[in-house]
Amino acid sequence: MSRPAPFTPAPALPSRFWAELSTHDFAELQASGATDEIIAVLPVAAIEQHGPHLPLSVDATLLQGVIDTALAQLPADLPVLFLPPQNIGLSTEHTAFAGTLTLSPTTLITLWTEIGQCVARAGIRKLLLLNGHGGQVSVMDIVARQLRQQCNLLVYSASWFSLPLPDSVAGQFSAHEHRFGIHAGEIETSMMLHLAPETVHMERAQNFPSTSYERSQHYALLGNGKSAKLGWAIQDYHPAGAVGNAAAASADKGRAVVQGAAQALAQLLHELHQLPLSTLAPTPHFLAD
């Protein structure tokens, strides 16, 4: 098995943020061939209800908090450009609760795909779709494949909550909470207490038990979390629109999660920079005998 190529320094970018560059900056990057080295990152989140104790901005706030913390860990010559965050996503499972904003799957696929096409037109070959909302993971899969086929972009998708945490961080939460506390539970509430404590109403926080746990006790296949997936709305898990033990949250645990996820994101970006463009194979041409 071949070893990854060593880190290759690239010219320092004028900014880490796409919108802060000028067309002159992009022209110079294209002329120098540096665009082949750049990783564009599209942050995608959601504005949706998070129970009685958290604001609608949770997914966007947590994702930006992980990004901001990771930025401080990136070497200056790692060429990463963060696109403007797309903070309205696919949240149809939360529309029973007032305030939720959502786009349709078709609209979201079109939006993210067209942003990716703009990235390709700028001469950039690598794109990371970086997600903060579990309800749109399937959309990322579709967009990533479309952009690979249409634009020959090397596209990866990742969610901050799927990045590996150090054992010392993950171990601060029970296995039960990791599996069933999927929305506004102990982990998300802890992170909000660290990142935006003024928006958290802990007097309304409680343990919001999930009906998914009940199914896991009675159904070997339907309840194992792997073999079959429910088409759900959040109230199917708990009538308050939250799932998990929010009452056990703390800012210290939230800080540890943000720092751990940020460290993993920095490593992911480093690995994506090392990954050769030849990972994408050319279109095969079959010749008749």
PDB file of C-alpha atoms in Angstrom:
ATOM      1  CA  MET A   1       0.000   0.000   0.000  1.00  0.00           C
ATOM      2  CA  SER A   2       1.394   3.394  -0.972  1.00  0.00           C
ATOM      3  CA  ARG A   3       1.942   5.982   1.745  1.00  0.00           C
ATOM      4  CA  PRO A   4       0.231   9.380   1.631  1.00  0.00           C
ATOM      5  CA  ALA A   5       2.308  12.110   0.047  1.00  0.00           C
ATOM      6  CA  PRO A   6       4.013  14.445   2.529  1.00  0.00           C
ATOM      7  CA  PHE A   7       2.390  17.775   3.222  1.00  0.00           C
ATOM      8  CA  THR A   8       3.250  20.211   0.441  1.00  0.00           C
ATOM      9  CA  PRO A   9       3.204  23.897   1.445  1.00  0.00           C
ATOM     10  CA  ALA A  10       1.139  26.138  -0.806  1.00  0.00           C
ATOM     11  CA  PRO A  11       1.179  29.908  -1.223  1.00  0.00           C
ATOM     12  CA  ALA A  12      -0.582  31.594   1.687  1.00  0.00           C
ATOM     13  CA  LEU A  13      -4.111  32.693   0.824  1.00  0.00           C
ATOM     14  CA  PRO A  14      -5.162  36.315   1.400  1.00  0.00           C
ATOM     15  CA  SER A  15      -7.933  35.005   3.673  1.00  0.00           C
ATOM     16  CA  ARG A  16      -9.503  31.738   4.818  1.00  0.00           C
ATOM     17  CA  PHE A  17     -12.904  33.038   3.696  1.00  0.00           C
ATOM     18  CA  TRP A  18     -13.987  32.872   0.059  1.00  0.00           C
ATOM     19  CA  ALA A  19     -16.036  36.078   0.170  1.00  0.00           C
ATOM     20  CA  GLU A  20     -13.066  38.133   1.397  1.00  0.00           C
ATOM     21  CA  LEU A  21     -10.985  37.396  -1.715  1.00  0.00           C
ATOM     22  CA  SER A  22     -11.214  39.584  -4.818  1.00  0.00           C
ATOM     23  CA  THR A  23     -11.473  38.513  -8.447  1.00  0.00           C
ATOM     24  CA  HIS A  24      -7.855  39.694  -8.770  1.00  0.00           C
ATOM     25  CA  ASP A  25      -6.879  37.235  -6.022  1.00  0.00           C
ATOM     26  CA  PHE A  26      -8.606  34.365  -7.825  1.00  0.00           C
ATOM     27  CA  ALA A  27      -7.005  35.329 -11.150  1.00  0.00           C
ATOM     28  CA  GLU A  28      -3.556  35.216  -9.554  1.00  0.00           C
ATOM     29  CA  LEU A  29      -4.287  31.845  -7.934  1.00  0.00           C
ATOM     30  CA  GLN A  30      -5.448  30.437 -11.270  1.00  0.00           C
ATOM     31  CA  ALA A  31      -2.422  31.790 -13.135  1.00  0.00           C
ATOM     32  CA  SER A  32      -0.031  30.237 -10.614  1.00  0.00           C
ATOM     33  CA  GLY A  33      -1.774  26.853 -10.656  1.00  0.00           C
ATOM     34  CA  ALA A  34      -2.425  27.156  -6.918  1.00  0.00           C
ATOM     35  CA  THR A  35      -6.131  26.430  -7.290  1.00  0.00           C
ATOM     36  CA  ASP A  36      -5.315  22.712  -7.630  1.00  0.00           C
ATOM     37  CA  GLU A  37      -4.049  22.821  -4.045  1.00  0.00           C
ATOM     38  CA  ILE A  38      -7.016  24.654  -2.514  1.00  0.00           C
ATOM     39  CA  ILE A  39      -9.770  22.916  -0.556  1.00  0.00           C
ATOM     40  CA  ALA A  40     -13.100  24.731  -0.663  1.00  0.00           C
ATOM     41  CA  VAL A  41     -15.341  24.045   2.334  1.00  0.00           C
ATOM     42  CA  LEU A  42     -19.099  24.561   2.149  1.00  0.00           C
ATOM     43  CA  PRO A  43     -20.602  24.695   5.666  1.00  0.00           C
ATOM     44  CA  VAL A  44     -24.244  23.562   5.664  1.00  0.00           C
ATOM     45  CA  ALA A  45     -26.479  23.700   8.716  1.00  0.00           C
ATOM     46  CA  ALA A  46     -30.117  24.340   9.633  1.00  0.00           C
ATOM     47  CA  ILE A  47     -32.454  26.734  11.415  1.00  0.00           C
ATOM     48  CA  GLU A  48     -34.921  24.540  13.248  1.00  0.00           C
ATOM     49  CA  GLN A  49     -36.530  23.989  16.613  1.00  0.00           C
ATOM     50  CA  HIS A  50     -34.436  22.407  19.351  1.00  0.00           C
ATOM     51  CA  GLY A  51     -36.929  21.779  22.107  1.00  0.00           C
ATOM     52  CA  PRO A  52     -38.105  24.290  24.717  1.00  0.00           C
ATOM     53  CA  HIS A  53     -34.649  25.217  26.007  1.00  0.00           C
ATOM     54  CA  LEU A  54     -32.467  25.922  22.930  1.00  0.00           C
ATOM     55  CA  PRO A  55     -32.707  28.442  20.066  1.00  0.00           C
ATOM     56  CA  LEU A  56     -33.377  27.685  16.415  1.00  0.00           C
ATOM     57  CA  SER A  57     -29.745  28.481  15.598  1.00  0.00           C
ATOM     58  CA  VAL A  58     -28.213  25.432  17.317  1.00  0.00           C
ATOM     59  CA  ASP A  59     -26.980  23.579  14.227  1.00  0.00           C
ATOM     60  CA  ALA A  60     -25.488  26.726  12.698  1.00  0.00           C
ATOM     61  CA  THR A  61     -23.914  27.834  15.991  1.00  0.00           C
ATOM     62  CA  LEU A  62     -22.318  24.463  16.721  1.00  0.00           C
ATOM     63  CA  LEU A  63     -20.929  24.086  13.215  1.00  0.00           C
ATOM     64  CA  GLN A  64     -19.440  27.590  13.238  1.00  0.00           C
ATOM     65  CA  GLY A  65     -17.988  26.989  16.701  1.00  0.00           C
ATOM     66  CA  VAL A  66     -16.190  23.860  15.496  1.00  0.00           C
ATOM     67  CA  ILE A  67     -14.945  25.710  12.391  1.00  0.00           C
ATOM     68  CA  ASP A  68     -13.684  28.718  14.377  1.00  0.00           C
ATOM     69  CA  THR A  69     -11.835  26.455  16.788  1.00  0.00           C
ATOM     70  CA  ALA A  70     -10.318  24.411  13.943  1.00  0.00           C
ATOM     71  CA  LEU A  71      -9.121  27.548  12.139  1.00  0.00           C
ATOM     72  CA  ALA A  72      -6.766  28.303  15.003  1.00  0.00           C
ATOM     73  CA  GLN A  73      -5.203  24.854  14.556  1.00  0.00           C
ATOM     74  CA  LEU A  74      -4.574  25.028  10.790  1.00  0.00           C
ATOM     75  CA  PRO A  75      -1.069  25.827   9.563  1.00  0.00           C
ATOM     76  CA  ALA A  76      -0.929  29.088   7.633  1.00  0.00           C
ATOM     77  CA  ASP A  77       0.125  27.338   4.444  1.00  0.00           C
ATOM     78  CA  LEU A  78      -2.722  24.809   4.404  1.00  0.00           C
ATOM     79  CA  PRO A  79      -4.850  26.216   1.534  1.00  0.00           C
ATOM     80  CA  VAL A  80      -8.443  26.112   2.771  1.00  0.00           C
ATOM     81  CA  LEU A  81     -11.222  28.501   1.721  1.00  0.00           C
ATOM     82  CA  PHE A  82     -14.505  28.523   3.625  1.00  0.00           C
ATOM     83  CA  LEU A  83     -17.515  29.414   1.498  1.00  0.00           C
ATOM     84  CA  PRO A  84     -20.408  31.426   2.977  1.00  0.00           C
ATOM     85  CA  PRO A  85     -22.377  29.129   5.325  1.00  0.00           C
ATOM     86  CA  GLN A  86     -25.703  27.805   4.072  1.00  0.00           C
ATOM     87  CA  ASN A  87     -27.699  27.905   7.281  1.00  0.00           C
ATOM     88  CA  ILE A  88     -31.148  26.999   5.992  1.00  0.00           C
ATOM     89  CA  GLY A  89     -31.291  23.340   5.115  1.00  0.00           C
ATOM     90  CA  LEU A  90     -33.606  20.341   4.990  1.00  0.00           C
ATOM     91  CA  SER A  91     -35.634  20.399   8.220  1.00  0.00           C
ATOM     92  CA  THR A  92     -39.013  19.026   7.154  1.00  0.00           C
ATOM     93  CA  GLU A  93     -39.034  16.658  10.147  1.00  0.00           C
ATOM     94  CA  HIS A  94     -39.271  19.706  12.442  1.00  0.00           C
ATOM     95  CA  THR A  95     -42.034  21.675  10.716  1.00  0.00           C
ATOM     96  CA  ALA A  96     -44.636  20.777  13.340  1.00  0.00           C
ATOM     97  CA  PHE A  97     -42.827  23.288  15.581  1.00  0.00           C
ATOM     98  CA  ALA A  98     -43.097  27.024  14.971  1.00  0.00           C
ATOM     99  CA  GLY A  99     -40.067  28.909  13.714  1.00  0.00           C
ATOM    100  CA  THR A 100     -38.439  26.084  11.775  1.00  0.00           C
ATOM    101  CA  LEU A 101     -37.103  27.119   8.368  1.00  0.00           C
ATOM    102  CA  THR A 102     -36.706  24.519   5.648  1.00  0.00           C
ATOM    103  CA  LEU A 103     -36.071  24.103   1.957  1.00  0.00           C
ATOM    104  CA  SER A 104     -37.336  21.179  -0.088  1.00  0.00           C
ATOM    105  CA  PRO A 105     -34.919  18.373  -0.994  1.00  0.00           C
ATOM    106  CA  THR A 106     -35.057  19.420  -4.661  1.00  0.00           C
ATOM    107  CA  THR A 107     -34.262  23.049  -3.847  1.00  0.00           C
ATOM    108  CA  LEU A 108     -31.411  22.109  -1.532  1.00  0.00           C
ATOM    109  CA  ILE A 109     -29.833  19.700  -4.018  1.00  0.00           C
ATOM    110  CA  THR A 110     -30.016  22.381  -6.709  1.00  0.00           C
ATOM    111  CA  LEU A 111     -28.596  25.081  -4.419  1.00  0.00           C
ATOM    112  CA  TRP A 112     -25.608  23.104  -3.165  1.00  0.00           C
ATOM    113  CA  THR A 113     -24.890  21.678  -6.616  1.00  0.00           C
ATOM    114  CA  GLU A 114     -24.867  25.128  -8.200  1.00  0.00           C
ATOM    115  CA  ILE A 115     -22.515  26.427  -5.490  1.00  0.00           C
ATOM    116  CA  GLY A 116     -20.226  23.489  -6.240  1.00  0.00           C
ATOM    117  CA  GLN A 117     -20.340  24.360  -9.937  1.00  0.00           C
ATOM    118  CA  CYS A 118     -19.171  27.873  -9.060  1.00  0.00           C
ATOM    119  CA  VAL A 119     -16.274  26.381  -7.108  1.00  0.00           C
ATOM    120  CA  ALA A 120     -15.275  24.320 -10.133  1.00  0.00           C
ATOM    121  CA  ARG A 121     -15.469  27.373 -12.413  1.00  0.00           C
ATOM    122  CA  ALA A 122     -12.971  29.111 -10.127  1.00  0.00           C
ATOM    123  CA  GLY A 123     -10.513  26.328 -10.941  1.00  0.00           C
ATOM    124  CA  ILE A 124     -10.674  24.612  -7.552  1.00  0.00           C
ATOM    125  CA  ARG A 125     -10.695  20.815  -7.674  1.00  0.00           C
ATOM    126  CA  LYS A 126     -11.431  19.783  -4.073  1.00  0.00           C
ATOM    127  CA  LEU A 127     -14.609  20.448  -2.087  1.00  0.00           C
ATOM    128  CA  LEU A 128     -15.658  19.450   1.416  1.00  0.00           C
ATOM    129  CA  LEU A 129     -19.341  19.581   2.301  1.00  0.00           C
ATOM    130  CA  LEU A 130     -19.225  20.177   6.062  1.00  0.00           C
ATOM    131  CA  ASN A 131     -22.508  19.551   7.806  1.00  0.00           C
ATOM    132  CA  GLY A 132     -24.127  20.409  11.120  1.00  0.00           C
ATOM    133  CA  HIS A 133     -27.579  18.800  10.726  1.00  0.00           C
ATOM    134  CA  GLY A 134     -28.281  15.070  10.717  1.00  0.00           C
ATOM    135  CA  GLY A 135     -31.445  15.375   8.645  1.00  0.00           C
ATOM    136  CA  GLN A 136     -29.572  16.287   5.458  1.00  0.00           C
ATOM    137  CA  VAL A 137     -26.763  13.734   5.328  1.00  0.00           C
ATOM    138  CA  SER A 138     -28.513  11.956   2.456  1.00  0.00           C
ATOM    139  CA  VAL A 139     -28.649  15.217   0.481  1.00  0.00           C
ATOM    140  CA  MET A 140     -24.879  15.611   0.785  1.00  0.00           C
ATOM    141  CA  ASP A 141     -24.412  12.150  -0.701  1.00  0.00           C
ATOM    142  CA  ILE A 142     -26.466  13.076  -3.760  1.00  0.00           C
ATOM    143  CA  VAL A 143     -24.753  16.433  -4.282  1.00  0.00           C
ATOM    144  CA  ALA A 144     -21.259  14.968  -3.877  1.00  0.00           C
ATOM    145  CA  ARG A 145     -21.886  12.358  -6.574  1.00  0.00           C
ATOM    146  CA  GLN A 146     -23.487  14.896  -8.917  1.00  0.00           C
ATOM    147  CA  LEU A 147     -20.526  17.255  -8.631  1.00  0.00           C
ATOM    148  CA  ARG A 148     -18.062  14.437  -9.212  1.00  0.00           C
ATOM    149  CA  GLN A 149     -19.937  13.446 -12.390  1.00  0.00           C
ATOM    150  CA  GLN A 150     -20.722  16.935 -13.694  1.00  0.00           C
ATOM    151  CA  CYS A 151     -17.605  18.898 -12.710  1.00  0.00           C
ATOM    152  CA  ASN A 152     -14.951  16.257 -11.994  1.00  0.00           C
ATOM    153  CA  LEU A 153     -14.661  17.702  -8.483  1.00  0.00           C
ATOM    154  CA  LEU A 154     -13.093  15.605  -5.758  1.00  0.00           C
ATOM    155  CA  VAL A 155     -15.864  15.937  -3.171  1.00  0.00           C
ATOM    156  CA  TYR A 156     -16.018  14.610   0.368  1.00  0.00           C
ATOM    157  CA  SER A 157     -18.855  15.126   2.819  1.00  0.00           C
ATOM    158  CA  ALA A 158     -18.585  15.064   6.594  1.00  0.00           C
ATOM    159  CA  SER A 159     -20.644  16.043   9.620  1.00  0.00           C
ATOM    160  CA  TRP A 160     -18.941  17.499  12.686  1.00  0.00           C
ATOM    161  CA  PHE A 161     -20.844  15.015  14.877  1.00  0.00           C
ATOM    162  CA  SER A 162     -19.469  12.059  12.901  1.00  0.00           C
ATOM    163  CA  LEU A 163     -15.845  13.081  13.419  1.00  0.00           C
ATOM    164  CA  PRO A 164     -14.025  10.957  16.021  1.00  0.00           C
ATOM    165  CA  LEU A 165     -13.687  12.429  19.495  1.00  0.00           C
ATOM    166  CA  PRO A 166     -10.864  11.522  21.883  1.00  0.00           C
ATOM    167  CA  ASP A 167     -11.898   8.796  24.316  1.00  0.00           C
ATOM    168  CA  SER A 168     -11.481  11.253  27.180  1.00  0.00           C
ATOM    169  CA  VAL A 169     -14.150  13.477  25.582  1.00  0.00           C
ATOM    170  CA  ALA A 170     -16.547  10.838  24.282  1.00  0.00           C
ATOM    171  CA  GLY A 171     -16.390   9.107  27.676  1.00  0.00           C
ATOM    172  CA  GLN A 172     -17.961  12.115  29.388  1.00  0.00           C
ATOM    173  CA  PHE A 173     -21.287  11.031  27.886  1.00  0.00           C
ATOM    174  CA  SER A 174     -22.975   7.672  28.373  1.00  0.00           C
ATOM    175  CA  ALA A 175     -23.324   5.159  25.544  1.00  0.00           C
ATOM    176  CA  HIS A 176     -27.082   5.639  25.897  1.00  0.00           C
ATOM    177  CA  GLU A 177     -26.769   9.397  25.308  1.00  0.00           C
ATOM    178  CA  HIS A 178     -24.445   8.930  22.327  1.00  0.00           C
ATOM    179  CA  ARG A 179     -26.989   6.659  20.659  1.00  0.00           C
ATOM    180  CA  PHE A 180     -30.334   8.137  21.674  1.00  0.00           C
ATOM    181  CA  GLY A 181     -29.614  11.787  22.605  1.00  0.00           C
ATOM    182  CA  ILE A 182     -29.735  12.876  18.986  1.00  0.00           C
ATOM    183  CA  HIS A 183     -31.425  16.272  19.199  1.00  0.00           C
ATOM    184  CA  ALA A 184     -31.064  18.993  21.843  1.00  0.00           C
ATOM    185  CA  GLY A 185     -29.824  16.439  24.342  1.00  0.00           C
ATOM    186  CA  GLU A 186     -26.818  16.495  26.660  1.00  0.00           C
ATOM    187  CA  ILE A 187     -24.171  16.914  23.955  1.00  0.00           C
ATOM    188  CA  GLU A 188     -25.773  19.727  21.950  1.00  0.00           C
ATOM    189  CA  THR A 189     -26.934  21.547  25.078  1.00  0.00           C
ATOM    190  CA  SER A 190     -23.430  21.337  26.573  1.00  0.00           C
ATOM    191  CA  MET A 191     -21.917  22.794  23.397  1.00  0.00           C
ATOM    192  CA  MET A 192     -24.419  25.656  23.416  1.00  0.00           C
ATOM    193  CA  LEU A 193     -23.616  26.361  27.065  1.00  0.00           C
ATOM    194  CA  HIS A 194     -20.004  26.783  25.955  1.00  0.00           C
ATOM    195  CA  LEU A 195     -20.588  28.692  22.691  1.00  0.00           C
ATOM    196  CA  ALA A 196     -23.717  30.761  23.363  1.00  0.00           C
ATOM    197  CA  PRO A 197     -24.795  30.391  27.018  1.00  0.00           C
ATOM    198  CA  GLU A 198     -27.049  33.457  26.862  1.00  0.00           C
ATOM    199  CA  THR A 199     -29.355  31.590  24.453  1.00  0.00           C
ATOM    200  CA  VAL A 200     -29.834  28.513  26.667  1.00  0.00           C
ATOM    201  CA  HIS A 201     -32.757  28.193  29.103  1.00  0.00           C
ATOM    202  CA  MET A 202     -31.594  25.484  31.485  1.00  0.00           C
ATOM    203  CA  GLU A 203     -34.698  26.010  33.624  1.00  0.00           C
ATOM    204  CA  ARG A 204     -36.621  24.352  30.760  1.00  0.00           C
ATOM    205  CA  ALA A 205     -34.080  21.588  30.168  1.00  0.00           C
ATOM    206  CA  GLN A 206     -34.955  18.086  31.248  1.00  0.00           C
ATOM    207  CA  ASN A 207     -34.343  14.475  30.348  1.00  0.00           C
ATOM    208  CA  PHE A 208     -36.271  13.940  27.093  1.00  0.00           C
ATOM    209  CA  PRO A 209     -36.434  10.129  26.712  1.00  0.00           C
ATOM    210  CA  SER A 210     -36.574   8.747  23.180  1.00  0.00           C
ATOM    211  CA  THR A 211     -39.172   6.305  21.918  1.00  0.00           C
ATOM    212  CA  SER A 212     -36.286   4.837  19.926  1.00  0.00           C
ATOM    213  CA  TYR A 213     -34.946   3.399  23.163  1.00  0.00           C
ATOM    214  CA  GLU A 214     -38.288   1.740  23.851  1.00  0.00           C
ATOM    215  CA  ARG A 215     -38.226   0.104  20.401  1.00  0.00           C
ATOM    216  CA  SER A 216     -34.682  -1.099  20.982  1.00  0.00           C
ATOM    217  CA  GLN A 217     -35.945  -3.071  23.983  1.00  0.00           C
ATOM    218  CA  HIS A 218     -38.658  -4.888  22.043  1.00  0.00           C
ATOM    219  CA  TYR A 219     -37.589  -5.270  18.396  1.00  0.00           C
ATOM    220  CA  ALA A 220     -34.373  -7.037  17.430  1.00  0.00           C
ATOM    221  CA  LEU A 221     -34.186  -5.603  13.903  1.00  0.00           C
ATOM    222  CA  LEU A 222     -36.399  -2.519  13.956  1.00  0.00           C
ATOM    223  CA  GLY A 223     -34.736  -1.354  17.147  1.00  0.00           C
ATOM    224  CA  ASN A 224     -31.053  -2.084  16.610  1.00  0.00           C
ATOM    225  CA  GLY A 225     -30.344   1.254  14.905  1.00  0.00           C
ATOM    226  CA  LYS A 226     -28.727  -0.385  11.865  1.00  0.00           C
ATOM    227  CA  SER A 227     -30.993  -2.792  10.020  1.00  0.00           C
ATOM    228  CA  ALA A 228     -33.970  -0.547   9.304  1.00  0.00           C
ATOM    229  CA  LYS A 229     -34.559   3.201   9.395  1.00  0.00           C
ATOM    230  CA  LEU A 230     -37.773   4.953  10.371  1.00  0.00           C
ATOM    231  CA  GLY A 231     -39.140   7.788   8.256  1.00  0.00           C
ATOM    232  CA  TRP A 232     -39.661  10.081  11.215  1.00  0.00           C
ATOM    233  CA  ALA A 233     -40.767  13.460  12.427  1.00  0.00           C
ATOM    234  CA  ILE A 234     -39.149  14.670  15.639  1.00  0.00           C
ATOM    235  CA  GLN A 235     -42.384  14.400  17.636  1.00  0.00           C
ATOM    236  CA  ASP A 236     -42.302  10.653  16.962  1.00  0.00           C
ATOM    237  CA  TYR A 237     -39.296  10.520  19.299  1.00  0.00           C
ATOM    238  CA  HIS A 238     -40.536  12.962  21.966  1.00  0.00           C
ATOM    239  CA  PRO A 239     -43.481  15.383  21.993  1.00  0.00           C
ATOM    240  CA  ALA A 240     -41.264  18.270  23.165  1.00  0.00           C
ATOM    241  CA  GLY A 241     -39.142  18.102  19.992  1.00  0.00           C
ATOM    242  CA  ALA A 242     -35.988  17.216  21.928  1.00  0.00           C
ATOM    243  CA  VAL A 243     -34.304  13.892  22.618  1.00  0.00           C
ATOM    244  CA  GLY A 244     -31.666  13.259  25.286  1.00  0.00           C
ATOM    245  CA  ASN A 245     -30.750  14.240  28.814  1.00  0.00           C
ATOM    246  CA  ALA A 246     -30.370  18.001  28.398  1.00  0.00           C
ATOM    247  CA  ALA A 247     -30.533  18.492  32.164  1.00  0.00           C
ATOM    248  CA  ALA A 248     -27.109  16.860  32.536  1.00  0.00           C
ATOM    249  CA  ALA A 249     -25.376  19.349  30.211  1.00  0.00           C
ATOM    250  CA  SER A 250     -22.447  21.532  31.246  1.00  0.00           C
ATOM    251  CA  ALA A 251     -20.286  24.141  29.544  1.00  0.00           C
ATOM    252  CA  ASP A 252     -17.098  22.242  30.414  1.00  0.00           C
ATOM    253  CA  LYS A 253     -18.287  19.152  28.577  1.00  0.00           C
ATOM    254  CA  GLY A 254     -19.377  21.311  25.668  1.00  0.00           C
ATOM    255  CA  ARG A 255     -15.953  22.965  25.435  1.00  0.00           C
ATOM    256  CA  ALA A 256     -14.305  19.542  25.307  1.00  0.00           C
ATOM    257  CA  VAL A 257     -16.585  18.402  22.456  1.00  0.00           C
ATOM    258  CA  VAL A 258     -15.961  21.553  20.407  1.00  0.00           C
ATOM    259  CA  GLN A 259     -12.202  21.266  20.845  1.00  0.00           C
ATOM    260  CA  GLY A 260     -12.208  17.542  20.051  1.00  0.00           C
ATOM    261  CA  ALA A 261     -14.327  17.944  16.930  1.00  0.00           C
ATOM    262  CA  ALA A 262     -12.182  20.892  15.800  1.00  0.00           C
ATOM    263  CA  GLN A 263      -9.020  18.840  16.165  1.00  0.00           C
ATOM    264  CA  ALA A 264     -10.557  16.084  14.027  1.00  0.00           C
ATOM    265  CA  LEU A 265     -11.690  18.639  11.414  1.00  0.00           C
ATOM    266  CA  ALA A 266      -8.152  20.048  11.182  1.00  0.00           C
ATOM    267  CA  GLN A 267      -6.842  16.524  10.609  1.00  0.00           C
ATOM    268  CA  LEU A 268      -9.522  15.865   7.977  1.00  0.00           C
ATOM    269  CA  LEU A 269      -8.525  18.996   6.059  1.00  0.00           C
ATOM    270  CA  HIS A 270      -4.856  18.055   6.257  1.00  0.00           C
ATOM    271  CA  GLU A 271      -5.625  14.578   4.874  1.00  0.00           C
ATOM    272  CA  LEU A 272      -7.816  16.018   2.121  1.00  0.00           C
ATOM    273  CA  HIS A 273      -4.935  18.277   1.090  1.00  0.00           C
ATOM    274  CA  GLN A 274      -2.626  15.257   0.902  1.00  0.00           C
ATOM    275  CA  LEU A 275      -5.112  13.223  -1.143  1.00  0.00           C
ATOM    276  CA  PRO A 276      -4.043  13.286  -4.819  1.00  0.00           C
ATOM    277  CA  LEU A 277      -6.418  14.469  -7.533  1.00  0.00           C
ATOM    278  CA  SER A 278      -5.682  11.175  -9.273  1.00  0.00           C
ATOM    279  CA  THR A 279      -8.064   9.629  -6.718  1.00  0.00           C
ATOM    280  CA  LEU A 280     -10.682  10.350  -9.401  1.00  0.00           C
ATOM    281  CA  ALA A 281     -10.160   7.962 -12.277  1.00  0.00           C
ATOM    282  CA  PRO A 282     -10.595   9.152 -15.864  1.00  0.00           C
ATOM    283  CA  THR A 283     -13.692   8.114 -17.789  1.00  0.00           C
ATOM    284  CA  PRO A 284     -12.997   4.642 -19.240  1.00  0.00           C
ATOM    285  CA  HIS A 285     -13.061   4.234 -23.013  1.00  0.00           C
ATOM    286  CA  PHE A 286     -13.866   0.738 -24.181  1.00  0.00           C
ATOM    287  CA  LEU A 287     -12.736  -0.257 -27.651  1.00  0.00           C
ATOM    288  CA  ALA A 288     -14.570  -2.846 -29.678  1.00  0.00           C
ATOM    289  CA  ASP A 289     -12.597  -5.949 -30.663  1.00  0.00           C
TER     290      ASP A 289
END
